[in-house]
Structure formats: structure tokens, C-alpha cells
Amino acid sequence: MTVRQWSRFSALRAPVQRALHGPHVLAFIPALALAAFWIGGEALLVAAALGAPLLYMIAGGAPPPAQGSMAAGPGDIVNTITATNLAQAAVESARDATLTTACLLVEVDGLTEIGQRAGENAADAFRDLTLSRLRNALRRDDTAVRMGDARYLVLLAPSLRLDLEALLHLSTRIQNALEEPAPIDNAMRYLAASIGFCGSARLKEAATGKQMLEAAQIALTEAIANGPSAIRSWSENMRSAHKQQKSLQSEIQRALSNGQIQPWYQPQICTSTGRISGVEALARWIHPERGIVPPAQFLRVLAESGKMQQLSEVILQHALTALRSWDQAGLDVPRVSVNFADAELRDPKLVQRIQWELDRFGLTAQRLGIEVLETVIAASPEGIVARNIVELGKIGCQIDLDDFGTGHASITSLRRFTVHRLKIDRSFVTRVDRDEDQQRMLAAVLGMADRLGLETLAEGVESVGEHALLAQLGCDHVQGFGIARPMRADQMVDWAQEHAARIAGAQKLGRSTG
Ligand code: C2E
Ligand code: CA
Ligand code: CA
């Protein structure tokens, strides 16, 4: 096929694909045969006449032209079918010439942030720039196309020596080219690139393009998990690790659906009254064999399988159910707080859903706290995440800034997001009663919060000494193992009653000795 024929072919592909969807396909065959004649002359007409299966293949994604750079224009994104066809064609042409090929997948990290900070046009400009940089780093006959918002596919033209060393060398060259900073929208922007690859020589003799593409995908997943800027080559071991990861993913997803994942609750105490000011809901996996599994062991897998929204729904349901049951048991628990990660805050229906749940449980929004990491607020000055936080504050939920001191939220953002309370990270709290530097740092944070009219809560309070010093420095609330470890909702009833009795006892003692 000549270049001109290829571009005519590309122009026709979209309408052909649409037309070929569904049983009415037969009615289109004469028209498609005519079109084939127009594009490719007699030879393609004969090919078209061979029947619908071939036309179907054309519609799904044509085999690649010899020149990779023609496979897609800067804005084109190939789908998985087309990518598989391109990989198959690469494998076949290498095999025909008794040579080797390789598939590389590149994922660039940082485009979402550029989109959020400088707008989608700036992000698109960087996407196009990345594709042209990628093509410049390759040979003329290699193929490079975009596969998604931040993903690129490279297929190498048949070659004699595509061993591990050569492919690592090439990947590093690509990475260096892509990670060059570029001035977009009047500012220097930086991206990180992760690369996973698989050379056809590492696969079995009769391996298909689909298998090579899947192997590169597994390698890329591994690279991203070790990123930013990691490069991984596919290996047989990786496949078994990937299988294990997949089975862990489905086990965790099942646990989420069948109620094995649920929150435990850790009390928060007011330093001036000693009373419970709230509880934090912390996810736990109640595993039938492994016992209580902490979130560090399943949150990442849930995030990778796109299940964070479902997690937030499960935790919210449980948390509101628990709050209502404590109300009914006569406990004084003013509020339950839930943790929302970036992925959960991206749900456009989040505020509506929460309001609906609160109404269903007959609870006011003031009874619900939303803990948002400082890093999330710092990275989301605008967009859906920012809108959701602001709206949640407007309906009356308390916004807590979690792990305060570990991110870079600006004072303006604290105001804009109507942050109510700073949750001072445990790293500032540990040994505060014994370390003067720690005391100075904490005093500065508390002073700033006071001037900004924000409440404060110290996390990870483990000792009586830390608790006492925090109260002395004027920290409003405390939470940590020194007060109570996270516990089940029913255990909270006993703990809260005992705690109330302890306070009453202490007050009595205070009055009689005072
Ligand atoms: P976080 O929000 O900062 O939660 C506090 C973590 O510190 C909890 O760990 C808690 O058990 C632990 N902790 C509390 N007091 C102490 C203490 O005195 N000493 C020490 N060393 N640790 C203390 P956990 O439950 O393992 O949770 C870890 C993180 O997982 C949480 O950090 C939060 O970021 C995330 N997470 C937990 N549940 C959820 C959830 O339902 N949704 C989301 N998105 N994230 C969650
Ligand atoms: Ca938290
Ligand atoms: Ca925290």
C-alpha cells in the first residue's frame, strides 16, 4: 500500500468501523467493495471480495504500514484491537525474515497534574511533544503510537540483535528523551516515564503479537509499581507474580463485596474536657485465615483495580450505621470521620451521594468528618477534587487536613477548602515531651493554626507524657494508641462507657482535692 493509499484507507476506517457494527453489515459489503477498489485498485477489490471476515479485520485495525510514523497522527489513539494487530504484524514480519522484534510500552507520569495546573490544552501539547520525541528516539522503520491518555506503544522493526542489553539501552535513551523538561504554557514542565518491554526472542517460537503485547503490559505494570522512572523487562517469573497479584486482586474485591472489609474506629479526645470529640473510621480486612489485615496491605491493590469508590461507599455505610447505633445506645460521639483518597474525591456524584446517605440515616452533615490528605489538597487547586471538598464543606461536613506537615498545602488553600481542623502528623508528635526541637516545631504549628482560627488534632499520641505536653501546648484534640487502639463498633460502646466513667471519677477526685 502506498502512502496515499494508506491515508485514504485511514480516512475511511472510522465510518467503516461504524458501519460494520451489527448484523446490517451484509448490506454494506457492496459499498465496501467499491471503496476498496477506490483505495487499492483491483488487488484490494479481490481481497475485499473474499468476504466479510477480512473486511472485519480491516475495520478492527489494519496491519501496519511499513513506516511506523504513519500508523497514527499526533492526536490519534489506537485501541487494544489495533495495538494487537500492529504487534501481530511486527511478530510476523520478524518471523518471516528470521529476525526479532520487541514491544515497548511507555507510561508518562505527570500529565494529569499538568492538566490540572495548566489546563487540558497544555497537557495535550505535552502528549504530542512526547510522541514526536519518542519517534525521534527511534529508527525510521519502528512504530510509535499513542494507546491512551498517558500510554505509548512502540514496535521495533525486525532486527538481528534485540537482546536484553540492546533493549535496556534503547529504553534508557527513550526515557532520557521523554524526561527532558519542556516549556509549556510559559513554565518548564517535567514528566517521568516508566517503560516495560518484551523482546520476541524471550517468547516461545510460535508466540503471537497479543502475547508479546500482554508481556510488555505486565512489565510496564511492574515498572509503574517501582516508579517513577523505572524500566522493566518481561520475564517468565513476572508472569507468575502477575498471576498471584491478579488472584490477590480478585480476593480483595470479593472481600469488599462480601463485607469482610469494614471500618474499625479510633477515638479522638478533646484535651480540655477529656470527652470524646469524634472517632476515625479506619478500614480493616477481617480475613477468615489471616486475621485482621491493615489497610497498607490492600489499599494499593484496591486503588489499582479502580475500587476506591466502592471502598468509600462501604466505609461510609458502616460508619453511619455505627454512629446511629451509638446514638441509640446513649453514647456521646459527636462525629465520625472517614478517609477519602484522591480517587474517591474524583466521583462527580460524591456530594449528592453523601447527602443522600445522611438523609437516609437521619443524620446531619455536621456529624460527618472528611479526612483529606494534605498532599491531595496541595495537588488539586482546582477541578473535580477541589469542587467536591468545597461542596462537602458547604453542606456542613467537617474537613480535616490529614497528615498535616507532610505536604505543601498553601494557607490560601486552607481557606479556600474551608479546612476546619489540622491533623498534625505523627512524625511531629512522637517524643514531643522529650525533644525540644520537636516542641518548638509543634508550638509553631499550633500558633499558626490558632491565628488562622483552625482547630488542631495530634495524631499518633502513644504516651501519657506526649498527651500531657500536647494539652499544655494548647493542642485541641488527641488521638493515638496511648488513648485507644482502633476497635470494632460494638467494642466502642464499652470503651466509651468506661471512658465516661473515668472522666466522671477524675472530676470527682478533682473537686474533692481542689
Ligand atoms: P491515617 O489516616 O493517617 O490513619 C492513622 C493511622 O495511624 C492508622 O493506621 C492508625 O491505626 C495508626 N495509628 C493510630 N494511632 C497510632 C499510634 O499511636 N501510633 C502508631 N504508630 N500508629 C497509630 P491504619 O489504620 O493502618 O491506616 C493507615 C492509613 O490507611 C491511614 O492513615 C489512611 O491514610 C489509610 N486508610 C485507612 N482506612 C482508609 C479508608 O477507609 N479509606 C482510605 N482512602 N484510606 C484509608
Ligand atoms: Ca486519617
Ligand atoms: Ca493521618
Coordinates of C-alpha atoms and ligand atoms in Angstrom, one line a residue:
M1 CA 0.0 0.0 0.0
T2 CA 1.4 3.4 -0.9
V3 CA 1.4 6.4 1.5
R4 CA -1.5 7.9 -0.4
Q5 CA -3.5 4.7 -0.3
W6 CA -2.7 4.4 3.4
S7 CA -4.1 7.9 4.1
R8 CA -7.2 7.2 2.1
F9 CA -7.6 4.0 4.0
S10 CA -7.2 5.7 7.3
A11 CA -9.8 8.3 6.3
L12 CA -12.3 5.5 5.6
R13 CA -11.6 3.4 8.7
A14 CA -13.9 5.2 11.2
P15 CA -17.0 5.2 9.0
V16 CA -16.3 1.6 8.0
Q17 CA -15.9 0.6 11.7
R18 CA -19.3 2.2 12.5
A19 CA -20.9 0.6 9.5
L20 CA -19.6 -2.8 10.4
H21 CA -21.1 -2.8 13.8
G22 CA -24.1 -5.1 13.9
P23 CA -26.0 -7.6 11.6
H24 CA -26.7 -5.0 8.9
V25 CA -23.1 -5.5 7.9
L26 CA -24.0 -7.6 4.9
A27 CA -25.9 -4.6 3.4
F28 CA -22.6 -2.7 3.4
I29 CA -20.4 -5.2 1.6
P30 CA -21.0 -4.0 -2.0
A31 CA -20.3 -0.4 -0.9
L32 CA -17.2 -1.5 0.9
A33 CA -16.0 -3.5 -2.1
L34 CA -16.4 -0.3 -4.1
A35 CA -14.5 1.7 -1.5
A36 CA -11.8 -1.0 -1.6
F37 CA -11.4 -0.6 -5.3
W38 CA -11.1 3.2 -4.9
I39 CA -8.4 2.9 -2.3
G40 CA -6.4 -0.1 -3.5
G41 CA -7.4 -0.8 -7.0
E42 CA -8.1 -4.3 -8.3
A43 CA -5.9 -6.1 -5.8
L44 CA -7.8 -4.8 -2.8
L45 CA -11.1 -5.3 -4.6
V46 CA -10.3 -9.0 -5.0
A47 CA -9.2 -9.1 -1.3
A48 CA -12.5 -7.4 -0.3
A49 CA -14.5 -9.9 -2.3
L50 CA -13.1 -12.7 -0.2
G51 CA -15.8 -11.8 2.3
A52 CA -16.8 -10.1 5.5
P53 CA -14.2 -11.6 7.8
L54 CA -11.4 -9.8 6.0
L55 CA -13.4 -6.5 6.0
Y56 CA -14.0 -7.0 9.7
M57 CA -10.3 -7.3 10.2
I58 CA -9.7 -4.1 8.3
A59 CA -12.4 -2.3 10.4
G60 CA -10.9 -3.6 13.7
G61 CA -7.5 -2.3 12.9
A62 CA -5.4 -2.7 9.8
P63 CA -2.0 -4.3 9.7
P64 CA 0.7 -1.6 10.0
P65 CA 2.2 0.2 7.1
A66 CA 6.0 -0.2 6.8
Q67 CA 6.6 3.2 8.2
G68 CA 5.7 3.3 11.9
S69 CA 5.3 7.1 12.0
M70 CA 2.4 6.8 9.6
A71 CA 0.4 4.5 11.8
A72 CA -1.2 7.4 13.6
G73 CA -1.2 11.1 13.5
P74 CA -0.2 13.1 16.6
G75 CA -3.7 13.1 18.0
D76 CA -4.6 9.5 17.1
I77 CA -5.0 7.0 19.8
V78 CA -5.0 3.3 18.9
N79 CA -7.4 0.9 20.7
T80 CA -6.3 -2.5 22.0
I81 CA -7.5 -4.3 18.8
T82 CA -5.4 -2.1 16.6
A83 CA -2.5 -2.4 19.0
T84 CA -2.8 -6.2 18.9
N85 CA -2.9 -6.1 15.1
L86 CA 0.2 -3.9 15.0
A87 CA 2.0 -6.3 17.4
Q88 CA 0.9 -9.3 15.3
A89 CA 2.2 -7.7 12.1
A90 CA 5.5 -6.9 13.8
V91 CA 5.9 -10.5 15.0
E92 CA 5.0 -12.0 11.6
S93 CA 7.4 -9.7 9.6
A94 CA 10.2 -10.5 12.1
R95 CA 9.5 -14.2 11.8
D96 CA 9.3 -14.1 8.0
A97 CA 12.7 -12.5 7.9
T98 CA 14.1 -14.9 10.7
L99 CA 14.8 -11.8 12.7
T100 CA 13.5 -10.5 16.1
T101 CA 11.2 -7.6 17.2
A102 CA 10.2 -6.1 20.5
C103 CA 7.3 -4.3 22.0
L104 CA 7.8 -1.4 24.4
L105 CA 5.1 0.3 26.4
V106 CA 5.8 3.7 27.9
E107 CA 3.7 5.4 30.5
V108 CA 4.3 9.1 31.3
D109 CA 3.5 10.3 34.7
G110 CA 2.7 14.0 35.4
L111 CA 0.2 14.7 32.6
T112 CA -2.8 14.8 35.0
E113 CA -1.0 17.3 37.1
I114 CA -0.1 19.5 34.1
G115 CA -3.8 19.2 33.0
Q116 CA -4.9 20.4 36.5
R117 CA -2.4 23.2 36.8
A118 CA -2.1 24.5 33.2
G119 CA -5.3 23.1 31.6
E120 CA -6.0 20.3 29.1
N121 CA -4.5 22.2 26.1
A122 CA -1.2 22.3 27.8
A123 CA -1.4 18.5 28.7
D124 CA -2.4 17.8 25.0
A125 CA 0.6 19.8 23.8
F126 CA 2.8 17.7 26.1
R127 CA 1.2 14.4 24.8
D128 CA 2.0 15.4 21.2
L129 CA 5.5 16.5 22.1
T130 CA 6.1 13.2 23.9
L131 CA 5.0 11.3 20.7
S132 CA 7.3 13.2 18.5
R133 CA 10.2 12.9 21.0
L134 CA 9.5 9.1 21.1
R135 CA 9.6 8.9 17.3
N136 CA 12.8 10.9 17.1
A137 CA 14.5 8.5 19.5
L138 CA 13.6 5.5 17.2
R139 CA 14.6 4.4 13.8
R140 CA 12.6 5.3 10.8
D141 CA 11.0 1.8 10.4
D142 CA 10.0 1.5 14.0
T143 CA 6.3 2.2 15.0
A144 CA 5.3 4.5 17.8
V145 CA 1.6 5.3 18.6
R146 CA -0.4 6.6 21.5
M147 CA -2.5 4.0 23.3
G148 CA -4.2 6.1 25.9
D149 CA -4.1 9.4 27.8
A150 CA -0.5 8.7 29.0
R151 CA 0.5 5.5 27.3
Y152 CA 2.5 4.9 24.2
L153 CA 3.2 1.7 22.2
V154 CA 6.5 1.1 20.4
L155 CA 7.1 -1.8 18.0
L156 CA 10.5 -2.3 16.6
A157 CA 11.2 -3.1 13.0
P158 CA 12.8 -6.6 12.5
S159 CA 16.3 -6.7 13.6
L160 CA 19.1 -9.1 14.2
R161 CA 20.2 -8.2 17.7
L162 CA 17.4 -7.2 20.0
D163 CA 18.7 -8.8 23.2
L164 CA 18.2 -7.6 26.8
E165 CA 21.2 -5.3 26.7
A166 CA 20.1 -3.6 23.5
L167 CA 16.6 -3.1 24.7
L168 CA 17.6 -1.7 28.0
H169 CA 19.9 0.7 26.2
L170 CA 17.1 1.8 23.9
S171 CA 14.7 2.2 26.8
T172 CA 17.1 4.4 28.7
R173 CA 17.6 6.5 25.5
I174 CA 13.8 6.9 25.2
Q175 CA 13.4 7.7 28.8
N176 CA 16.1 10.4 28.7
A177 CA 14.4 11.9 25.6
L178 CA 10.9 12.0 27.2
E179 CA 12.1 13.3 30.5
E180 CA 13.7 16.4 29.1
P181 CA 11.8 19.4 30.6
A182 CA 9.8 21.5 28.2
P183 CA 8.4 25.0 28.3
I184 CA 4.6 24.6 28.0
D185 CA 2.3 27.5 28.8
N186 CA 5.1 29.8 30.0
A187 CA 6.5 27.3 32.5
M188 CA 9.1 24.5 32.5
R189 CA 7.2 21.2 32.8
Y190 CA 8.7 17.8 33.8
L191 CA 7.4 14.3 33.2
A192 CA 8.6 10.9 34.4
A193 CA 8.5 7.9 32.0
S194 CA 8.1 4.3 33.1
I195 CA 8.9 1.6 30.5
G196 CA 8.0 -2.1 30.2
F197 CA 9.2 -4.2 27.3
C198 CA 9.3 -7.6 25.9
G199 CA 11.6 -8.8 23.0
S200 CA 10.1 -11.5 20.8
A201 CA 13.3 -13.6 21.4
R202 CA 12.2 -14.1 25.0
L203 CA 8.9 -15.6 24.0
K204 CA 8.2 -19.1 22.6
E205 CA 8.8 -19.7 18.9
A206 CA 5.1 -19.5 17.9
A207 CA 4.1 -16.6 20.2
T208 CA 1.5 -14.2 18.9
G209 CA 1.6 -10.4 18.8
K210 CA -1.1 -10.5 21.5
Q211 CA 1.2 -12.5 23.8
M212 CA 4.1 -10.1 23.2
L213 CA 1.8 -7.1 23.9
E214 CA 0.5 -8.7 27.1
A215 CA 4.0 -9.5 28.3
A216 CA 5.0 -5.8 27.8
Q217 CA 1.9 -4.8 29.7
I218 CA 2.9 -7.0 32.7
A219 CA 6.5 -5.5 32.5
L220 CA 5.0 -2.0 32.5
T221 CA 2.8 -2.7 35.5
E222 CA 5.9 -3.8 37.3
A223 CA 7.8 -0.7 36.2
I224 CA 5.0 1.6 37.3
A225 CA 4.8 -0.1 40.7
N226 CA 8.6 0.6 41.1
G227 CA 8.4 4.0 39.6
P228 CA 8.7 6.8 38.9
S229 CA 11.1 6.4 36.0
A230 CA 11.6 2.6 36.2
I231 CA 12.4 0.3 33.3
R232 CA 11.4 -3.4 33.4
S233 CA 12.0 -6.3 31.0
W234 CA 9.4 -9.1 30.9
S235 CA 10.4 -12.4 32.4
E236 CA 8.6 -15.7 33.0
N237 CA 8.8 -15.1 36.8
M238 CA 7.0 -11.8 36.3
R239 CA 4.1 -13.7 34.7
S240 CA 3.6 -15.9 37.8
A241 CA 4.0 -12.9 40.1
H242 CA 1.4 -11.1 37.9
K243 CA -1.0 -14.1 38.2
Q244 CA -0.6 -14.0 42.0
Q245 CA -1.3 -10.3 42.0
K246 CA -4.4 -10.9 39.9
S247 CA -5.7 -13.5 42.3
L248 CA -5.0 -11.2 45.3
Q249 CA -6.9 -8.5 43.4
S250 CA -9.9 -10.7 43.0
E251 CA -9.7 -12.0 46.6
I252 CA -9.7 -8.4 47.8
Q253 CA -12.5 -7.4 45.5
R254 CA -14.6 -10.3 46.8
A255 CA -13.8 -9.3 50.4
L256 CA -15.1 -5.8 49.6
S257 CA -18.3 -7.2 48.2
N258 CA -19.0 -9.8 50.9
G259 CA -18.5 -7.5 53.9
Q260 CA -15.0 -8.7 55.0
I261 CA -13.7 -5.2 54.6
Q262 CA -15.2 -2.8 57.2
P263 CA -14.0 0.1 59.4
W264 CA -12.7 -0.1 62.9
Y265 CA -13.0 3.1 65.0
Q266 CA -10.3 5.0 66.9
P267 CA -11.5 7.6 69.4
Q268 CA -10.4 11.3 69.4
I269 CA -10.4 13.1 72.7
C270 CA -10.8 16.8 73.5
T271 CA -7.8 17.9 75.6
S272 CA -9.7 20.5 77.6
T273 CA -12.8 18.3 78.6
G274 CA -11.3 14.8 78.2
R275 CA -14.5 13.8 76.4
I276 CA -14.8 12.0 73.0
S277 CA -14.8 14.6 70.3
G278 CA -15.1 12.1 67.4
V279 CA -13.9 8.8 66.0
E280 CA -11.9 8.0 62.9
A281 CA -13.1 5.1 60.7
L282 CA -10.1 3.0 59.6
A283 CA -10.6 0.2 57.1
R284 CA -9.8 -3.3 58.2
W285 CA -9.9 -6.6 56.3
I286 CA -11.4 -9.3 58.6
H287 CA -9.7 -12.2 56.9
P288 CA -11.0 -15.7 57.8
E289 CA -7.5 -17.2 58.0
R290 CA -5.1 -14.3 58.3
G291 CA -7.0 -12.3 60.9
I292 CA -7.1 -8.5 60.9
V293 CA -5.3 -7.2 57.8
P294 CA -4.4 -3.5 58.0
P295 CA -5.1 -1.1 55.0
A296 CA -1.4 -0.9 54.0
Q297 CA -1.9 -4.5 52.7
F298 CA -4.9 -3.9 50.5
L299 CA -5.4 -0.2 49.7
R300 CA -2.9 -0.1 46.9
V301 CA -4.5 -3.2 45.2
L302 CA -8.0 -1.6 45.6
A303 CA -6.7 1.6 44.0
E304 CA -5.0 -0.3 41.2
S305 CA -8.3 -2.1 40.4
G306 CA -10.3 1.1 40.5
K307 CA -12.3 0.0 43.6
M308 CA -11.7 3.0 45.8
Q309 CA -15.1 4.4 45.2
Q310 CA -16.7 1.2 46.3
L311 CA -14.5 1.2 49.4
S312 CA -15.7 4.7 50.3
E313 CA -19.3 3.6 49.9
V314 CA -18.7 0.5 52.1
I315 CA -16.9 2.5 54.8
L316 CA -19.5 5.3 54.8
Q317 CA -22.4 2.9 55.1
H318 CA -20.7 1.2 58.1
A319 CA -19.6 4.4 59.7
L320 CA -23.1 6.0 59.6
T321 CA -24.7 2.7 60.8
A322 CA -22.3 2.7 63.7
L323 CA -22.9 6.4 64.6
R324 CA -26.7 5.8 64.7
S325 CA -26.2 2.7 66.8
W326 CA -24.0 4.7 69.3
D327 CA -26.7 7.4 69.4
Q328 CA -29.3 4.7 70.2
A329 CA -27.1 3.3 72.9
G330 CA -27.0 6.8 74.5
L331 CA -23.3 7.4 73.8
D332 CA -22.0 10.9 73.2
V333 CA -20.0 10.5 70.0
P334 CA -20.4 13.8 68.2
R335 CA -18.8 12.8 64.9
V336 CA -17.4 10.0 62.7
S337 CA -14.6 10.8 60.2
V338 CA -13.9 8.9 57.1
N339 CA -10.7 9.0 55.0
F340 CA -11.2 9.9 51.3
A341 CA -8.3 9.4 48.9
D342 CA -7.8 11.3 45.7
A343 CA -9.6 8.6 43.7
E344 CA -12.7 8.8 45.9
L345 CA -12.8 12.5 45.7
R346 CA -13.0 12.3 41.9
D347 CA -16.5 11.0 41.9
P348 CA -18.7 13.7 40.3
K349 CA -21.7 12.4 42.3
L350 CA -19.9 12.2 45.7
V351 CA -21.6 15.2 47.4
Q352 CA -25.1 14.1 46.2
R353 CA -24.4 10.5 47.4
I354 CA -23.2 11.6 50.8
Q355 CA -26.1 14.0 51.3
W356 CA -28.5 11.2 50.3
E357 CA -26.9 8.7 52.8
L358 CA -27.0 11.3 55.6
D359 CA -30.7 11.9 54.9
R360 CA -31.4 8.2 54.8
F361 CA -29.7 7.7 58.2
G362 CA -31.4 10.8 59.6
L363 CA -28.1 12.4 60.5
T364 CA -26.9 16.0 59.9
A365 CA -23.8 16.7 57.8
Q366 CA -22.1 18.1 61.0
R367 CA -21.9 14.5 62.3
L368 CA -19.6 13.5 59.4
G369 CA -15.9 14.5 59.1
I370 CA -14.0 14.1 55.8
E371 CA -10.2 13.5 56.2
V372 CA -8.3 14.6 53.1
L373 CA -4.5 14.3 52.9
E374 CA -2.6 17.5 52.8
T375 CA -0.8 16.2 49.6
V376 CA -4.2 15.8 47.9
I377 CA -5.2 19.4 48.7
A378 CA -1.8 20.7 47.6
A379 CA -2.0 18.9 44.3
S380 CA -5.6 19.9 43.5
P381 CA -6.0 23.7 43.4
E382 CA -9.0 23.3 41.0
G383 CA -11.0 20.6 39.2
I384 CA -13.4 18.0 40.5
V385 CA -11.4 17.1 43.7
A386 CA -11.4 20.7 44.8
R387 CA -15.0 21.2 43.9
N388 CA -16.1 18.2 45.9
I389 CA -14.1 19.2 49.0
V390 CA -15.5 22.8 48.9
E391 CA -19.1 21.4 48.4
L392 CA -18.7 18.9 51.2
G393 CA -17.7 21.8 53.5
K394 CA -20.7 23.8 52.3
I395 CA -23.2 21.1 53.1
G396 CA -21.8 21.1 56.7
C397 CA -19.2 18.2 56.8
Q398 CA -16.1 19.0 58.8
I399 CA -13.0 19.0 56.6
D400 CA -9.9 17.7 58.4
L401 CA -6.5 18.1 56.8
D402 CA -4.8 14.7 57.3
D403 CA -1.0 14.1 57.8
F404 CA -0.5 17.9 58.2
G405 CA 3.2 18.8 57.9
T406 CA 3.9 16.2 55.2
G407 CA 2.5 18.0 52.2
H408 CA 2.8 21.6 50.9
A409 CA -0.8 23.0 51.2
S410 CA -0.7 26.8 51.0
I411 CA -2.5 29.0 53.5
T412 CA -4.8 30.2 50.7
S413 CA -5.8 26.6 50.0
L414 CA -6.7 26.0 53.7
R415 CA -9.1 29.0 53.4
R416 CA -10.4 28.0 50.0
F417 CA -11.2 24.4 51.0
T418 CA -12.8 25.6 54.3
V419 CA -10.5 23.3 56.3
H420 CA -11.8 23.1 59.8
R421 CA -9.0 21.2 61.6
L422 CA -5.4 20.3 61.1
K423 CA -4.5 16.7 61.9
I424 CA -0.8 17.1 62.8
D425 CA 1.2 14.1 61.5
R426 CA 2.6 11.6 64.0
S427 CA 6.2 12.5 63.0
F428 CA 5.8 15.8 64.8
V429 CA 4.2 14.2 67.8
T430 CA 6.5 11.3 68.6
R431 CA 8.7 12.1 71.7
V432 CA 7.4 15.6 71.8
D433 CA 7.7 15.5 75.6
R434 CA 11.4 14.6 75.4
D435 CA 12.6 16.5 72.4
E436 CA 12.9 20.4 72.5
D437 CA 13.2 20.7 68.7
Q438 CA 10.0 18.7 68.3
Q439 CA 8.3 21.0 70.9
R440 CA 9.4 24.2 69.0
M441 CA 8.1 22.8 65.7
L442 CA 4.8 21.8 67.3
A443 CA 4.4 25.1 69.1
A444 CA 4.9 26.9 65.8
V445 CA 2.3 24.8 64.0
L446 CA -0.2 25.3 66.9
G447 CA 0.4 29.1 66.9
M448 CA -0.2 29.3 63.2
A449 CA -3.4 27.2 63.4
D450 CA -4.6 29.4 66.3
R451 CA -4.0 32.6 64.2
L452 CA -5.8 31.1 61.3
G453 CA -8.8 30.0 63.5
L454 CA -8.2 26.3 62.8
E455 CA -8.7 23.5 65.3
T456 CA -5.9 21.0 65.8
L457 CA -5.6 17.3 66.5
A458 CA -2.4 15.5 67.2
E459 CA -2.1 12.0 65.7
G460 CA -0.2 9.0 67.0
V461 CA -0.2 10.0 70.6
E462 CA 1.3 7.0 72.3
S463 CA 2.3 8.1 75.8
V464 CA 0.9 9.9 78.8
G465 CA 3.8 12.3 78.6
E466 CA 3.0 13.2 74.9
H467 CA -0.7 13.6 75.8
A468 CA 0.1 16.0 78.7
L469 CA 2.5 18.1 76.8
L470 CA 0.1 18.5 73.8
A471 CA -2.6 19.6 76.2
Q472 CA -0.1 22.1 77.7
L473 CA 0.8 23.5 74.3
G474 CA -2.8 24.1 73.5
C475 CA -3.5 21.3 71.0
D476 CA -7.3 20.9 70.9
H477 CA -7.7 17.1 70.3
V478 CA -5.6 14.0 70.6
Q479 CA -5.7 10.5 69.0
G480 CA -3.4 7.5 69.3
F481 CA -2.6 4.2 70.8
G482 CA -1.9 5.9 74.1
I483 CA -5.7 6.7 74.3
A484 CA -7.1 3.7 72.5
R485 CA -6.3 1.5 69.5
P486 CA -8.9 1.2 66.7
M487 CA -11.7 -1.1 67.7
R488 CA -15.0 -2.6 66.4
A489 CA -18.2 -0.6 66.6
D490 CA -19.6 -2.8 69.4
Q491 CA -16.4 -2.5 71.4
M492 CA -16.7 1.3 71.2
V493 CA -19.9 1.1 73.3
D494 CA -18.0 -0.5 76.3
W495 CA -14.9 1.7 75.8
A496 CA -17.0 4.9 75.7
Q497 CA -18.9 4.0 78.8
E498 CA -15.7 3.2 80.7
H499 CA -14.1 6.4 79.4
A500 CA -17.1 8.5 80.6
A501 CA -16.9 6.8 84.0
R502 CA -13.1 7.5 84.2
I503 CA -13.7 11.2 83.4
A504 CA -16.5 11.5 86.0
G505 CA -14.2 9.8 88.5
A506 CA -11.4 12.2 87.7
Q507 CA -13.7 15.2 88.0
K508 CA -15.0 14.0 91.4
L509 CA -11.4 13.5 92.6
G510 CA -10.5 17.0 91.3
R511 CA -13.4 18.5 93.2
S512 CA -12.7 16.7 96.4
T513 CA -9.0 17.5 96.4
G514 CA -9.5 21.0 94.9
Ligands
C2E1 P1 -4.2 7.8 58.7 O1 -5.5 8.3 58.1 O2 -3.1 8.7 59.0 O3 -4.6 6.9 59.9 C1 -3.9 6.8 61.1 C2 -3.1 5.6 61.1 O4 -2.2 5.6 62.2 C3 -4.0 4.3 61.3 O5 -3.3 3.3 60.6 C4 -3.9 4.1 62.8 O6 -4.2 2.8 63.1 C5 -2.5 4.5 63.1 N1 -2.3 4.9 64.4 C6 -3.2 5.5 65.2 N2 -2.7 5.8 66.4 C7 -1.4 5.4 66.3 C8 -0.3 5.5 67.3 O7 -0.4 6.0 68.4 N3 0.9 5.0 66.8 C9 1.1 4.5 65.6 N4 2.2 4.0 65.3 N5 0.1 4.4 64.7 C10 -1.2 4.9 65.1 P2 -4.1 2.3 59.6 O8 -5.4 2.0 60.2 O9 -3.2 1.2 59.3 O10 -4.3 3.2 58.4 C11 -3.2 3.6 57.6 C12 -3.6 4.6 56.5 O11 -4.5 4.0 55.6 C13 -4.5 5.7 57.1 O12 -3.6 6.7 57.7 C14 -5.2 6.2 55.9 O13 -4.4 7.1 55.1 C15 -5.4 4.9 55.1 N6 -6.8 4.4 55.3 C16 -7.3 3.7 56.4 N7 -8.6 3.5 56.2 C17 -8.9 4.1 55.0 C18 -10.2 4.2 54.2 O14 -11.2 3.7 54.6 N8 -10.1 4.9 53.1 C19 -8.9 5.4 52.6 N9 -9.0 6.1 51.5 N10 -7.8 5.4 53.3 C20 -7.8 4.7 54.5
CA2 CA -6.8 9.8 58.6
CA3 CA -3.0 10.8 59.4

